[in-house]
Amino acid sequence: MISASSTPAKTSRIGSILFLKCPGCSRESMFENPKVYTWTNMGQVKDTCSNCGTNLKPEIGFYFGAAYANWAITVALWVSVLIVLKVLNQIQLIEFGFLTHPKTFLLTGIACTIVLFPYLYRVSRSIWAHIHIKRVAK
């Protein structure tokens, strides 16, 4: 029998990072505005988690370090774009060569980066918080 609970179930560490949940309890959103594709309060992290009370802003400038996570994610995105284009070339859906069609690579990479920017921005902050803020033991 499934019980109806007011708080959602606790997720795994990776699930908590990807779904932008609190690093302490993995139940509440880390962000003031939980909608990813919005321009209002896009990167505004809550001061504390409303569920477990975890301090989500341990010090001023804490999330500047998230730029390192964002850089790594962006590099992985561009490598993924290159791999996908090479695979599509191999199965002959498109004609692509890294040196012969650089515009295809650049335009595809830029388009993917722009479309995924709001999520990448938030997930990099989530990664940084999960690395440095300890999980609440219950």
Coordinates of C-alpha atoms in Angstrom, one line a residue:
M1 CA 0.0 0.0 0.0
I2 CA 1.4 3.4 -1.0
S3 CA 1.1 6.1 1.6
A4 CA 0.5 9.7 0.6
S5 CA 3.2 11.9 2.0
S6 CA 3.5 15.6 1.8
T7 CA 7.2 15.4 1.1
P8 CA 8.6 13.6 -1.9
A9 CA 10.8 10.6 -1.5
K10 CA 14.6 11.1 -1.0
T11 CA 16.5 10.7 -4.2
S12 CA 20.0 9.4 -4.9
R13 CA 23.0 11.8 -4.9
I14 CA 23.2 12.0 -8.7
G15 CA 19.4 12.3 -8.9
S16 CA 19.5 15.1 -6.4
I17 CA 22.2 16.9 -8.4
L18 CA 20.4 16.5 -11.8
F19 CA 16.9 17.5 -10.4
L20 CA 18.5 20.5 -8.5
K21 CA 17.4 19.3 -5.1
C22 CA 18.9 20.4 -1.7
P23 CA 22.2 18.7 -0.9
G24 CA 21.1 18.2 2.7
C25 CA 17.8 16.3 2.3
S26 CA 17.4 15.8 -1.5
R27 CA 13.7 16.8 -1.2
E28 CA 13.3 20.5 -1.8
S29 CA 14.5 22.6 -4.7
M30 CA 17.7 24.6 -4.1
F31 CA 16.4 27.6 -6.2
E32 CA 13.9 30.3 -5.3
N33 CA 12.2 29.7 -8.7
P34 CA 12.0 26.0 -9.4
K35 CA 11.3 26.5 -13.1
V36 CA 14.5 26.0 -15.1
Y37 CA 13.6 28.0 -18.3
T38 CA 12.8 31.4 -16.8
W39 CA 14.8 34.6 -16.6
T40 CA 13.4 35.7 -13.3
N41 CA 15.6 34.6 -10.4
M42 CA 17.3 32.0 -12.7
G43 CA 20.3 31.6 -10.4
Q44 CA 18.9 32.7 -7.1
V45 CA 19.6 30.0 -4.5
K46 CA 17.5 29.9 -1.4
D47 CA 19.3 30.9 1.9
T48 CA 18.2 27.8 3.7
C49 CA 16.2 24.6 2.7
S50 CA 12.6 24.9 3.9
N51 CA 12.6 21.1 4.6
C52 CA 15.8 20.4 6.5
G53 CA 17.2 23.8 7.3
T54 CA 20.5 23.3 5.5
N55 CA 22.4 26.5 4.8
L56 CA 22.6 26.7 1.0
K57 CA 24.7 29.9 1.1
P58 CA 27.6 29.1 3.5
E59 CA 29.5 32.2 2.6
I60 CA 29.5 35.2 0.3
G61 CA 30.7 34.2 -3.2
F62 CA 30.3 30.5 -2.5
Y63 CA 28.9 29.7 -6.0
F64 CA 31.8 31.4 -7.9
G65 CA 33.4 28.0 -7.8
A66 CA 30.6 26.6 -9.8
A67 CA 32.3 28.1 -12.8
Y68 CA 34.7 25.2 -12.7
A69 CA 31.9 22.7 -12.9
N70 CA 30.2 24.7 -15.6
W71 CA 33.4 24.7 -17.7
A72 CA 33.7 20.9 -17.4
I73 CA 30.1 20.4 -18.3
T74 CA 30.4 22.7 -21.3
V75 CA 33.5 20.9 -22.6
A76 CA 31.7 17.6 -22.2
L77 CA 28.8 19.1 -24.2
W78 CA 31.0 20.2 -27.1
V79 CA 32.8 16.9 -27.2
S80 CA 29.4 15.2 -27.3
V81 CA 28.3 17.4 -30.1
L82 CA 31.4 16.4 -32.1
I83 CA 30.8 12.7 -31.4
V84 CA 27.2 12.9 -32.5
L85 CA 28.2 14.8 -35.7
K86 CA 30.8 12.1 -36.5
V87 CA 28.4 9.3 -35.9
L88 CA 25.8 11.0 -38.1
N89 CA 28.4 11.3 -40.7
Q90 CA 29.4 7.6 -40.4
I91 CA 25.8 6.5 -40.9
Q92 CA 25.5 8.9 -43.8
L93 CA 22.7 11.1 -42.5
I94 CA 24.9 14.2 -42.8
E95 CA 28.1 15.1 -44.5
F96 CA 30.5 16.2 -41.7
G97 CA 34.3 16.5 -41.4
F98 CA 35.9 18.5 -38.5
L99 CA 38.3 20.3 -40.8
T100 CA 36.1 20.5 -43.9
H101 CA 32.8 21.6 -42.1
P102 CA 33.8 23.7 -39.1
K103 CA 30.7 25.9 -39.4
T104 CA 28.5 22.9 -38.8
F105 CA 30.4 22.0 -35.6
L106 CA 30.4 25.6 -34.4
L107 CA 26.8 26.4 -35.1
T108 CA 25.6 23.1 -33.6
G109 CA 27.7 23.6 -30.5
I110 CA 26.6 27.2 -30.0
A111 CA 22.9 26.2 -30.5
C112 CA 23.2 23.4 -28.0
T113 CA 24.9 25.7 -25.5
I114 CA 22.3 28.4 -25.8
V115 CA 19.4 26.0 -25.5
L116 CA 20.9 24.2 -22.5
F117 CA 22.3 27.3 -20.8
P118 CA 19.7 27.8 -18.0
Y119 CA 19.9 24.1 -17.0
L120 CA 23.7 24.0 -17.2
Y121 CA 24.0 27.2 -15.1
R122 CA 21.8 25.6 -12.4
V123 CA 23.3 22.1 -12.5
S124 CA 26.8 23.6 -12.1
R125 CA 25.6 25.3 -8.9
S126 CA 24.0 22.1 -7.8
I127 CA 27.2 20.1 -8.4
W128 CA 29.2 22.7 -6.5
A129 CA 26.8 22.6 -3.5
H130 CA 26.7 18.8 -3.4
I131 CA 30.5 18.7 -3.3
H132 CA 30.8 21.2 -0.5
I133 CA 27.6 20.9 1.6
K134 CA 27.2 17.8 3.7
R135 CA 24.1 15.6 3.5
V136 CA 21.8 15.6 6.6
A137 CA 21.8 12.2 8.3
K138 CA 18.3 11.1 9.4

